[in-house]
Amino acid sequence: MGFWESFWDIIWWFLFAFIFISYLFALFAVVSDLFRDHKLNGWWKAVWMIFLIFVPFLTVLVYLIARGTGMAKRNAAAAESARSASEAYIQQVAGSSPSEEIAKAKALLDAGTISADEYNTIKTKALS
């Protein structure tokens, strides 16, 4: 009887594949969290990495138990930082409101930097 001939062999294979892939996700999350944590000393990072190399499964479990709360806080802080940077970029690229554009153009007109025709062009463009 071959490996793929038994239904339960297939089920066990998928179960072990799922567990292994889940372990790899946890391992990569731990390694990325180690390098993201700026409060942890470099020597402690090296100790964690050595244990991850020689006793990987147990080290991942211990790390998740011992530092899981901080790991979640660092992930939330990174997500918030990325969100605020994205919002700032969008706000910068989007420009200002039409009323602000008209006010800036009016200030330039009053200063004599632009002519009345240029002011009307800017005003028309801002309102459209």
mmCIF file of C-alpha atoms in Angstrom:
data_model
loop_
_atom_site.group_PDB
_atom_site.id
_atom_site.type_symbol
_atom_site.label_atom_id
_atom_site.label_comp_id
_atom_site.label_asym_id
_atom_site.label_seq_id
_atom_site.Cartn_x
_atom_site.Cartn_y
_atom_site.Cartn_z
ATOM 1 C CA MET A 1 0.000 0.000 0.000
ATOM 2 C CA GLY A 2 1.523 3.340 -1.093
ATOM 3 C CA PHE A 3 1.599 6.561 0.862
ATOM 4 C CA TRP A 4 -1.179 8.288 -1.092
ATOM 5 C CA GLU A 5 -3.443 5.251 -1.174
ATOM 6 C CA SER A 6 -4.708 5.618 2.369
ATOM 7 C CA PHE A 7 -7.134 8.410 3.235
ATOM 8 C CA TRP A 8 -5.821 8.751 6.786
ATOM 9 C CA ASP A 9 -2.238 9.024 5.566
ATOM 10 C CA ILE A 10 -3.293 12.010 3.504
ATOM 11 C CA ILE A 11 -5.119 13.569 6.458
ATOM 12 C CA TRP A 12 -2.068 13.110 8.731
ATOM 13 C CA TRP A 13 0.226 14.511 6.062
ATOM 14 C CA PHE A 14 -1.896 17.667 5.762
ATOM 15 C CA LEU A 15 -2.063 17.992 9.551
ATOM 16 C CA PHE A 16 1.727 17.777 9.892
ATOM 17 C CA ALA A 17 2.193 20.193 6.975
ATOM 18 C CA PHE A 18 -0.180 22.670 8.652
ATOM 19 C CA ILE A 19 1.656 22.376 11.971
ATOM 20 C CA PHE A 20 5.032 22.821 10.292
ATOM 21 C CA ILE A 21 3.929 25.892 8.325
ATOM 22 C CA SER A 22 2.368 27.378 11.478
ATOM 23 C CA TYR A 23 5.653 26.792 13.301
ATOM 24 C CA LEU A 24 7.563 28.556 10.506
ATOM 25 C CA PHE A 25 5.226 31.565 10.757
ATOM 26 C CA ALA A 26 5.798 31.707 14.526
ATOM 27 C CA LEU A 27 9.568 31.341 14.062
ATOM 28 C CA PHE A 28 9.735 34.205 11.553
ATOM 29 C CA ALA A 29 7.522 36.359 13.795
ATOM 30 C CA VAL A 30 9.882 35.751 16.730
ATOM 31 C CA VAL A 31 12.997 36.537 14.675
ATOM 32 C CA SER A 32 11.468 39.724 13.248
ATOM 33 C CA ASP A 33 10.325 40.777 16.728
ATOM 34 C CA LEU A 34 13.821 40.218 18.096
ATOM 35 C CA PHE A 35 15.301 42.613 15.565
ATOM 36 C CA ARG A 36 12.424 45.108 15.919
ATOM 37 C CA ASP A 37 12.819 45.397 19.715
ATOM 38 C CA HIS A 38 15.108 48.370 20.369
ATOM 39 C CA LYS A 39 14.993 47.987 24.152
ATOM 40 C CA LEU A 40 16.539 44.506 24.136
ATOM 41 C CA ASN A 41 20.329 44.420 24.408
ATOM 42 C CA GLY A 42 22.304 42.985 21.478
ATOM 43 C CA TRP A 43 23.752 40.248 23.664
ATOM 44 C CA TRP A 44 20.281 39.076 24.667
ATOM 45 C CA LYS A 45 19.281 39.058 21.012
ATOM 46 C CA ALA A 46 22.310 36.860 20.304
ATOM 47 C CA VAL A 47 21.360 34.492 23.144
ATOM 48 C CA TRP A 48 17.813 34.187 21.813
ATOM 49 C CA MET A 49 19.157 33.516 18.302
ATOM 50 C CA ILE A 50 21.548 30.821 19.562
ATOM 51 C CA PHE A 51 18.709 29.086 21.374
ATOM 52 C CA LEU A 52 16.527 29.443 18.263
ATOM 53 C CA ILE A 53 19.207 27.638 16.258
ATOM 54 C CA PHE A 54 19.879 24.786 18.684
ATOM 55 C CA VAL A 55 16.475 24.307 20.376
ATOM 56 C CA PRO A 56 14.057 26.004 17.976
ATOM 57 C CA PHE A 57 10.652 24.591 18.939
ATOM 58 C CA LEU A 58 11.098 25.027 22.688
ATOM 59 C CA THR A 59 12.633 28.481 22.265
ATOM 60 C CA VAL A 60 9.706 29.715 20.174
ATOM 61 C CA LEU A 61 7.269 28.526 22.833
ATOM 62 C CA VAL A 62 9.271 30.135 25.650
ATOM 63 C CA TYR A 63 9.611 33.384 23.684
ATOM 64 C CA LEU A 64 5.888 33.560 22.990
ATOM 65 C CA ILE A 65 5.088 32.932 26.645
ATOM 66 C CA ALA A 66 7.736 35.257 28.092
ATOM 67 C CA ARG A 67 7.600 38.127 25.594
ATOM 68 C CA GLY A 68 4.270 37.661 23.797
ATOM 69 C CA THR A 69 2.603 40.704 25.345
ATOM 70 C CA GLY A 70 5.482 42.987 24.380
ATOM 71 C CA MET A 71 5.506 41.408 20.947
ATOM 72 C CA ALA A 72 1.842 42.333 20.453
ATOM 73 C CA LYS A 73 2.475 45.901 21.674
ATOM 74 C CA ARG A 74 5.429 46.324 19.302
ATOM 75 C CA ASN A 75 3.338 45.030 16.384
ATOM 76 C CA ALA A 76 0.508 47.435 17.275
ATOM 77 C CA ALA A 77 2.959 50.353 17.550
ATOM 78 C CA ALA A 78 4.493 49.479 14.168
ATOM 79 C CA ALA A 79 1.039 49.283 12.572
ATOM 80 C CA GLU A 80 0.051 52.649 14.087
ATOM 81 C CA SER A 81 3.298 54.211 12.899
ATOM 82 C CA ALA A 82 2.742 52.896 9.376
ATOM 83 C CA ARG A 83 -0.868 54.141 9.408
ATOM 84 C CA SER A 84 0.085 57.645 10.561
ATOM 85 C CA ALA A 85 2.916 57.831 8.008
ATOM 86 C CA SER A 86 0.494 56.759 5.279
ATOM 87 C CA GLU A 87 -2.072 59.358 6.340
ATOM 88 C CA ALA A 88 0.593 62.090 6.445
ATOM 89 C CA TYR A 89 1.771 61.136 2.962
ATOM 90 C CA ILE A 90 -1.761 61.121 1.564
ATOM 91 C CA GLN A 91 -2.462 64.502 3.143
ATOM 92 C CA GLN A 92 0.767 65.904 1.702
ATOM 93 C CA VAL A 93 0.090 64.578 -1.793
ATOM 94 C CA ALA A 94 -3.595 65.491 -1.809
ATOM 95 C CA GLY A 95 -2.865 69.165 -1.258
ATOM 96 C CA SER A 96 -5.049 71.667 0.487
ATOM 97 C CA SER A 97 -8.718 72.515 0.246
ATOM 98 C CA PRO A 98 -10.059 74.872 -2.447
ATOM 99 C CA SER A 99 -10.615 77.654 0.089
ATOM 100 C CA GLU A 100 -6.978 77.439 1.206
ATOM 101 C CA GLU A 101 -5.805 77.567 -2.413
ATOM 102 C CA ILE A 102 -7.944 80.651 -3.077
ATOM 103 C CA ALA A 103 -6.676 82.315 0.122
ATOM 104 C CA LYS A 104 -3.060 81.663 -0.910
ATOM 105 C CA ALA A 105 -3.761 83.054 -4.375
ATOM 106 C CA LYS A 106 -5.437 86.136 -2.844
ATOM 107 C CA ALA A 107 -2.370 86.726 -0.663
ATOM 108 C CA LEU A 108 -0.155 86.482 -3.749
ATOM 109 C CA LEU A 109 -2.458 88.898 -5.600
ATOM 110 C CA ASP A 110 -2.375 91.370 -2.706
ATOM 111 C CA ALA A 111 1.435 91.125 -2.586
ATOM 112 C CA GLY A 112 1.591 91.844 -6.310
ATOM 113 C CA THR A 113 3.255 88.517 -7.124
ATOM 114 C CA ILE A 114 0.518 87.447 -9.537
ATOM 115 C CA SER A 115 -1.852 89.373 -11.778
ATOM 116 C CA ALA A 116 -5.635 89.476 -11.529
ATOM 117 C CA ASP A 117 -5.938 87.138 -14.522
ATOM 118 C CA GLU A 118 -3.653 84.575 -12.844
ATOM 119 C CA TYR A 119 -5.692 84.909 -9.641
ATOM 120 C CA ASN A 120 -8.916 84.233 -11.541
ATOM 121 C CA THR A 121 -7.328 81.214 -13.256
ATOM 122 C CA ILE A 122 -6.214 79.763 -9.911
ATOM 123 C CA LYS A 123 -9.634 80.476 -8.405
ATOM 124 C CA THR A 124 -11.440 78.789 -11.316
ATOM 125 C CA LYS A 125 -9.140 75.768 -11.134
ATOM 126 C CA ALA A 126 -9.600 75.457 -7.351
ATOM 127 C CA LEU A 127 -13.377 75.632 -7.612
ATOM 128 C CA SER A 128 -13.639 73.088 -10.425
#
